[in-house]
Tab-separated table of C-alpha atoms in Angstrom:
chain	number	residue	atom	x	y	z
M	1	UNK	CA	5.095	-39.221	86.476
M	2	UNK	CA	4.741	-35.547	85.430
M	3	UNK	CA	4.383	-35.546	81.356
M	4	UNK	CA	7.755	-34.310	79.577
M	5	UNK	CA	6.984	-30.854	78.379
M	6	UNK	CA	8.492	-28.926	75.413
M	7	UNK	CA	10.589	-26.492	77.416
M	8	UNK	CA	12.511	-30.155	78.292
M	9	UNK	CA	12.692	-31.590	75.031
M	10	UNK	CA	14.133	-28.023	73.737
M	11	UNK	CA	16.610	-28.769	76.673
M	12	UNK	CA	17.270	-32.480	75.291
M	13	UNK	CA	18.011	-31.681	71.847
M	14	UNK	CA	20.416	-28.260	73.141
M	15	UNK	CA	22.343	-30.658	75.330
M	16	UNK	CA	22.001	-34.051	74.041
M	17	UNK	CA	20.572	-35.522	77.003
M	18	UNK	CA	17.859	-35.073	79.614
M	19	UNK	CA	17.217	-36.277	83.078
M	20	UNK	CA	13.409	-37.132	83.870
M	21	UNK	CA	13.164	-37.766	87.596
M	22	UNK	CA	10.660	-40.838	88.956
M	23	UNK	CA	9.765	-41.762	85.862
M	24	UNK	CA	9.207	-45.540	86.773
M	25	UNK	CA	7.843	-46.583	90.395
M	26	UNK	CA	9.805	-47.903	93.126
M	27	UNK	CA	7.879	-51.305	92.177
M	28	UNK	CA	8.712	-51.169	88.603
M	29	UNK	CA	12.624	-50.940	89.494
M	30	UNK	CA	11.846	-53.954	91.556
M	31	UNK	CA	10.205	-56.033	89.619
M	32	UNK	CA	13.596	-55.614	87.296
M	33	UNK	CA	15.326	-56.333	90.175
M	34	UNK	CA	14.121	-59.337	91.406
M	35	UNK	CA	13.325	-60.823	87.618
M	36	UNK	CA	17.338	-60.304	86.975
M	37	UNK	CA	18.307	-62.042	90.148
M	38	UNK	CA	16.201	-64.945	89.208
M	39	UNK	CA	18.315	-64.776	86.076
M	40	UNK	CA	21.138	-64.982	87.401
M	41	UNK	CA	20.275	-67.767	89.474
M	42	UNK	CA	19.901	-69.436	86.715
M	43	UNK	CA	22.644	-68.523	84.898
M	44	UNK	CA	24.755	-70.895	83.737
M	45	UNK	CA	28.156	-69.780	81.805
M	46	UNK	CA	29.477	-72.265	79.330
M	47	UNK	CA	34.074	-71.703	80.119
M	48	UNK	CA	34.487	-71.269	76.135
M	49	UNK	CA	32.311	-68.169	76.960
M	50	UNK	CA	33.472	-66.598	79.946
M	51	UNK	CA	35.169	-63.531	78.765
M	52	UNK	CA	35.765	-60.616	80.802
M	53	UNK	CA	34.005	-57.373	79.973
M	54	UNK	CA	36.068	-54.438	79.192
M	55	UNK	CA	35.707	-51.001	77.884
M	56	UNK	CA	39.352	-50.215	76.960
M	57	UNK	CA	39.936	-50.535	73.401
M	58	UNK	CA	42.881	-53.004	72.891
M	59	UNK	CA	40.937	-55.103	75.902
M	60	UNK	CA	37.530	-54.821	73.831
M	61	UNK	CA	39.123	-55.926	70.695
M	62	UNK	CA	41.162	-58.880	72.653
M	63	UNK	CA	38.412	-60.376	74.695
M	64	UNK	CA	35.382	-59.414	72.747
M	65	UNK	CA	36.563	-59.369	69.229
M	66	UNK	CA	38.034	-62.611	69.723
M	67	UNK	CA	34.722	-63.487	71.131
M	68	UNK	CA	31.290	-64.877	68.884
M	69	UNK	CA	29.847	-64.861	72.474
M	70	UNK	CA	29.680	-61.396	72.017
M	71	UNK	CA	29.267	-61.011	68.421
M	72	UNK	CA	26.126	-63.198	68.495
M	73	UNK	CA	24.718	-61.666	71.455
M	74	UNK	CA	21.927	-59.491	69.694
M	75	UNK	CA	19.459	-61.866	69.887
M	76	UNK	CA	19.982	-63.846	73.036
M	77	UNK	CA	20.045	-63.212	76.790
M	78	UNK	CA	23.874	-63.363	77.426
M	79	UNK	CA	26.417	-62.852	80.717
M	80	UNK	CA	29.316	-60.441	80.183
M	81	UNK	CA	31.643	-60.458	83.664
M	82	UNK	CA	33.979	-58.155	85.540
M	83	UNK	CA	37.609	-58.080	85.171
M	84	UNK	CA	39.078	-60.509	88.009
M	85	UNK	CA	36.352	-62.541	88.871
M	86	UNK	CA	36.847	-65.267	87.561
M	87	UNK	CA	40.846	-67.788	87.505
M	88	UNK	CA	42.005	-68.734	84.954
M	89	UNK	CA	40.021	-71.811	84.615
M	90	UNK	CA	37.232	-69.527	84.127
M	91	UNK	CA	35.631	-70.796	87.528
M	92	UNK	CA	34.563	-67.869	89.717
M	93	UNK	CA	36.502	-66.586	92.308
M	94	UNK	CA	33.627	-64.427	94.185
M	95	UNK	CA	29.891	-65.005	94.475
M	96	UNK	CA	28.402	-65.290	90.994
M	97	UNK	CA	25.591	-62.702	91.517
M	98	UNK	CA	28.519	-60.227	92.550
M	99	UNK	CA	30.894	-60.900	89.155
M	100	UNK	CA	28.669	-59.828	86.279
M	101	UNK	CA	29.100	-57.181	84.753
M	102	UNK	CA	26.023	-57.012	82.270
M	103	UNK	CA	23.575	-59.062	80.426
M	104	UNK	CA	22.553	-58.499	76.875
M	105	UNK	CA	21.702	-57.556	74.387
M	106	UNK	CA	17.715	-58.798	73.849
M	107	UNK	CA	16.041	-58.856	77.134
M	108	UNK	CA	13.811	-56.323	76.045
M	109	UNK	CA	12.691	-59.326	73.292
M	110	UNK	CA	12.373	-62.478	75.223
M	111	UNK	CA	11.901	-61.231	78.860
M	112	UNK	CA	8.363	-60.487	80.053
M	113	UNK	CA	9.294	-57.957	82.744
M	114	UNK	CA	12.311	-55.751	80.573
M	115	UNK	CA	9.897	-56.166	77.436
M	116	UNK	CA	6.959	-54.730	79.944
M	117	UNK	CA	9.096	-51.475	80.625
M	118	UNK	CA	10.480	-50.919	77.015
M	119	UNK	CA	7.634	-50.721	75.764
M	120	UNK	CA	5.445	-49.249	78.432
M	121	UNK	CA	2.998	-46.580	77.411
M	122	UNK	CA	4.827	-44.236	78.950
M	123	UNK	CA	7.758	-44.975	77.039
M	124	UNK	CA	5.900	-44.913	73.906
M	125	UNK	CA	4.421	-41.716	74.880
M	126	UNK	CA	7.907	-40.106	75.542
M	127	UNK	CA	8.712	-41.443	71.764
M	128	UNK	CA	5.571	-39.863	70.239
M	129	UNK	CA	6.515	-36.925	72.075
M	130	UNK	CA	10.364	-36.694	70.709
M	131	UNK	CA	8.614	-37.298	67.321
M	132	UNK	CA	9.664	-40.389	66.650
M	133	UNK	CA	7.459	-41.876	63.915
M	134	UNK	CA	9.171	-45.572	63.340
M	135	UNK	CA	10.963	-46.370	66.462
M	136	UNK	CA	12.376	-49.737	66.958
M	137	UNK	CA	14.210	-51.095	69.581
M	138	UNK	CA	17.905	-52.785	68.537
M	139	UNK	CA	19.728	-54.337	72.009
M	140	UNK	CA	18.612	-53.863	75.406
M	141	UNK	CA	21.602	-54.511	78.539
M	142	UNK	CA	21.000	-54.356	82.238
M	143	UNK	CA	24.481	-53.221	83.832
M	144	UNK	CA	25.525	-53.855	87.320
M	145	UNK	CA	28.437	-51.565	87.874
M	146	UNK	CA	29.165	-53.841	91.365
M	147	UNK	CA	30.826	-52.266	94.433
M	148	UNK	CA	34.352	-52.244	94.342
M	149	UNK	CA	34.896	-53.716	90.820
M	150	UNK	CA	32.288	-52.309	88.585
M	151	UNK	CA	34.777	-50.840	85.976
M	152	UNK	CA	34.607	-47.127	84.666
M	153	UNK	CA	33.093	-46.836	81.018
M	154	UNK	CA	35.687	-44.566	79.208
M	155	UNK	CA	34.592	-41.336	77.363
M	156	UNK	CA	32.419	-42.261	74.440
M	157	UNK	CA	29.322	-41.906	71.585
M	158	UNK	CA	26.821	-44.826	71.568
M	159	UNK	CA	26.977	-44.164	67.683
M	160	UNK	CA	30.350	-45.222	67.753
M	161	UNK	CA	28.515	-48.677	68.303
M	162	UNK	CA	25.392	-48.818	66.797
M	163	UNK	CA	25.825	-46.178	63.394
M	164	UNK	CA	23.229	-45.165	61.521
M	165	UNK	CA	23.119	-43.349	58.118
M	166	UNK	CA	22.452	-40.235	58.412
M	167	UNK	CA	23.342	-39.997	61.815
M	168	UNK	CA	20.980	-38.749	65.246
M	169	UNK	CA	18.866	-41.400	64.666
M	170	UNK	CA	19.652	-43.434	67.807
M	171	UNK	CA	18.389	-42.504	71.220
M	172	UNK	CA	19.370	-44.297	74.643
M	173	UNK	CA	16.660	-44.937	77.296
M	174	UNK	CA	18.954	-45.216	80.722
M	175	UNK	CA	16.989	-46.323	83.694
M	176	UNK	CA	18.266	-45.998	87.354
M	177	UNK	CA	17.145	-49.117	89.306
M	178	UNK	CA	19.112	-48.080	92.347
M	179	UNK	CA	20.487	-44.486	93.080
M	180	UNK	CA	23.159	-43.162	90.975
M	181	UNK	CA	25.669	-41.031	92.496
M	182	UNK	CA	29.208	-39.613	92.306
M	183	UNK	CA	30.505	-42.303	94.410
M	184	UNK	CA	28.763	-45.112	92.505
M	185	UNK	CA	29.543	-44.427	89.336
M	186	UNK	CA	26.852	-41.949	87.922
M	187	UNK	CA	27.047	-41.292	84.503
M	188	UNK	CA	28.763	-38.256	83.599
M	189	UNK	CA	27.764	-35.586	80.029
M	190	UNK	CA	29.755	-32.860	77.830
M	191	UNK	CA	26.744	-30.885	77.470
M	192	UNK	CA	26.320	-30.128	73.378
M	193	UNK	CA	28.929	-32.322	72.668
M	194	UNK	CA	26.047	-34.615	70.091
M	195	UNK	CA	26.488	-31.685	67.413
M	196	UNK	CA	29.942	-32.713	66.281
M	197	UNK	CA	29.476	-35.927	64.664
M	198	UNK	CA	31.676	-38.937	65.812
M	199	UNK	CA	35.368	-39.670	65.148
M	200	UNK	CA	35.421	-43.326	65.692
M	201	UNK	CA	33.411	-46.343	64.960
M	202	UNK	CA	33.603	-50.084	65.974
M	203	UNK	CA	32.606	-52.068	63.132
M	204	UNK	CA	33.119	-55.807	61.933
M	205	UNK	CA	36.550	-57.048	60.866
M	206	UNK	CA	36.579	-58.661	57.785
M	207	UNK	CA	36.194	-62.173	58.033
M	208	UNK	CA	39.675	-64.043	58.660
M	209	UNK	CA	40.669	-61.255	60.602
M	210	UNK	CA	42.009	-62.268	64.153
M	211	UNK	CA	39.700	-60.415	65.875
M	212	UNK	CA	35.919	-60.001	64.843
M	213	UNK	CA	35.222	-56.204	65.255
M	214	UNK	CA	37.858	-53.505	64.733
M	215	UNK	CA	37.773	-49.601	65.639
M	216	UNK	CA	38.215	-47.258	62.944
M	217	UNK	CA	39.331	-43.632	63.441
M	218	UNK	CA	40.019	-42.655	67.242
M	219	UNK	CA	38.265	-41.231	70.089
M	220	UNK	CA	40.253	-37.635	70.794
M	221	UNK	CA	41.134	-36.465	73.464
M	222	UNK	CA	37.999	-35.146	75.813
M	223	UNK	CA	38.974	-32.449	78.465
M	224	UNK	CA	37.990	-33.796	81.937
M	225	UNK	CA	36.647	-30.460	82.756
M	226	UNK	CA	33.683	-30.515	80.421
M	227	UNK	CA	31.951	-32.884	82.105
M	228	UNK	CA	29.300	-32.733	84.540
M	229	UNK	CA	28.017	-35.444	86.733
M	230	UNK	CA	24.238	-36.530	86.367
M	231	UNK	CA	23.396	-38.691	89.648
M	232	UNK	CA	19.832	-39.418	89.435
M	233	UNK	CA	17.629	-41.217	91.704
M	234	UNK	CA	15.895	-44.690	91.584
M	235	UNK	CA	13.143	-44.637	88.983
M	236	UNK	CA	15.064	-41.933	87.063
M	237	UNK	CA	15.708	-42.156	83.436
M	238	UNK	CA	18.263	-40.304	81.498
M	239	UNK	CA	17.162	-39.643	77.674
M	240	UNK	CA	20.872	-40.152	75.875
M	241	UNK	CA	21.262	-38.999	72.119
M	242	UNK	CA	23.415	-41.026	70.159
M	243	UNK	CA	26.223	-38.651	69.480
M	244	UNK	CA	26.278	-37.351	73.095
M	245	UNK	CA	30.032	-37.730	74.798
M	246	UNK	CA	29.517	-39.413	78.412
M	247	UNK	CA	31.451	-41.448	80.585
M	248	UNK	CA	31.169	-43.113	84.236
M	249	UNK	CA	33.925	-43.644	86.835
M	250	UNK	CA	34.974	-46.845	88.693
M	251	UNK	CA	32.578	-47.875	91.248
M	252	UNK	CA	34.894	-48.017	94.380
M	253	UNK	CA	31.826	-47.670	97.018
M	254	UNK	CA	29.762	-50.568	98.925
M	255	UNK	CA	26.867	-50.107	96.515
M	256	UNK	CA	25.759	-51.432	93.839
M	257	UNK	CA	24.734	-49.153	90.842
M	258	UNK	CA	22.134	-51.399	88.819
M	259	UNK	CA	20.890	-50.077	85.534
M	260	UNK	CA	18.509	-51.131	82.980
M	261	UNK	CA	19.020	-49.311	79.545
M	262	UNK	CA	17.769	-49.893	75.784
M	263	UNK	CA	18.525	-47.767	72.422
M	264	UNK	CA	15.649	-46.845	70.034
M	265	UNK	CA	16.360	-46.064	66.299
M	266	UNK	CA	14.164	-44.119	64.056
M	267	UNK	CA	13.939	-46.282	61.144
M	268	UNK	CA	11.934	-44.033	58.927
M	269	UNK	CA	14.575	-42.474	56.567
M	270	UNK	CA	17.251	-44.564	58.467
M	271	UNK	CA	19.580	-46.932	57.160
M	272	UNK	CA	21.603	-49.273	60.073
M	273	UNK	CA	24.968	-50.054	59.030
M	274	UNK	CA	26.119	-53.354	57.892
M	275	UNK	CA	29.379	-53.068	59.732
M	276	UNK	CA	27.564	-53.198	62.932
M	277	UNK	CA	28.621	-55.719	65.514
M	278	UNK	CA	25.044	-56.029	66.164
M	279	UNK	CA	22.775	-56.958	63.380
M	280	UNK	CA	19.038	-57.910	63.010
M	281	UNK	CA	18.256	-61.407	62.740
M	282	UNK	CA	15.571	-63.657	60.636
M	283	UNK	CA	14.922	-64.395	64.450
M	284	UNK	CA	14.879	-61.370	66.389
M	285	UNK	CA	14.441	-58.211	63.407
M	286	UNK	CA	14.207	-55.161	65.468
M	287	UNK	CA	10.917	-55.089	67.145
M	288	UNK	CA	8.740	-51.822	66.862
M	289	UNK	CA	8.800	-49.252	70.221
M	290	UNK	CA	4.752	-48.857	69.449
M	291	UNK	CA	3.080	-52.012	69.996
């Protein structure tokens, strides 16, 4: 892997994101592979807890605001599934390895092979290099995106998840374990479009509510035009600033699009709000990206 010159990071910061091509080896996608199937062998999903994963809003609010599964997720290895996999008994309906959707958020914590790659030297260079000075790592997910099924992910900021005060302090790591194209379900950018702040936030309802997170404000409306298409190949990683607008489309080929991704704050300066769904724990505080 070629080191990340300045002429690229100028790129990152003009468009909010940056693609750096074979960045990890054929044998490190592997190994994150083959350590994920052996999770999901192993995977077993209590009913209470088998709540289809969504990205719509009234669907997120429904299934995973309704849902501590998800709310206590930060610091545990946890299954999130596909729309229509499983009946209503919350038995599944196609081959288990084929229904998830993701698992997070703290493989890169208590995982020997994801916590290998977070924190990789090569990582941590990239960080030094971005001028991080206090990076630490707050959720982790590895995303499927399964043929046929794997849903689209609807136009948004990752800071409308994980806010920070002042904001541009989060960063997403997104690693290609397979190729990602068009027909896959690529991710897609509005170049510049991390310079305008965000207009929506999910954030925790208070408690007694009927749901446990609510969205405040709303996304607008983003013209489809703007976007552009990033397919990358296996090994690739896509550098994602927190305030960048992306989006990927409905996976409706034969292939799988596997993805392992983490976000990075700078906590020098930084203050993570408490409205967060996800929130350090006596357990699992967020661990440092420099080890």
């Amino acid at each position: 892997m070629a080191s990340v010159t300045q002429q690229q990071i100028q790129k990152f910061h003009k468009d909010g994101f940056l693609v750096l091509e074979q960045f990890f080896s054929a044998e490190e996608c592997d190994s994150m592979r083959s350590q994920i199937q052996r999770i999901v062998a192993e995977m077993e999903v209590p009913p209470h807890c088998r709540t289809a994963f969504s990205t719509r809003e009234e669907e997120q609010l429904q299934e995973q605001g309704s849902s501590d599964y998800f709310l206590t997720s930060g610091d545990k290895i946890r299954f999130f599934f596909e729309k229509g996999v499983l009946d209503e008994k919350g038995n599944f309906l196609i081959p288990k390895e084929k229904s998830v959707s993701k698992i997070g958020h703290a493989l890169h914590a208590y995982d020997p092979v994801f916590k290998q790659i977070t924190h990789s030297p090569k990582v941590q260079e990239l960080g030094r290099k971005l001028g991080l000075e206090r990076p630490v790592v707050v959720q982790s997910m590895y995303i499927f995106k399964q043929p046929g099924i794997g849903g689209e992910v609807t136009p948004h900021q990752d800071a409308t998840f994980l806010h920070t005060d002042p904001l541009g302090r989060i960063l997403g790591f997104w690693i290609a374990l397979e190729d990602a194209t068009q027909e896959n379900g690529c991710l897609w950018f509005i170049p510049g479009s991390h310079t305008n702040g965000i207009t929506r936030r999910m954030v925790r309802a208070a408690s007694g509510a009927s749901t446990c997170v609510e969205f405040v404000g709303s996304e607008p409306a983003y013209d489809d035009q703007q976007f552009i298409p990033l397919p990358i190949n296996k090994g690739g990683l896509i550098l994602i600033h927190g305030e960048v607008v992306h989006k990927s489309e409905l996976n409706s080929s034969e292939c799988s699009r596997h993805a392992f991704t983490f976000h990075v704050m700078e906590a020098k300066g930084t203050t993570w709000s408490k409205e967060n769904w996800l929130q350090p724990t006596p357990e699992l505080p967020f661990p440092s990206l420099y080890t």
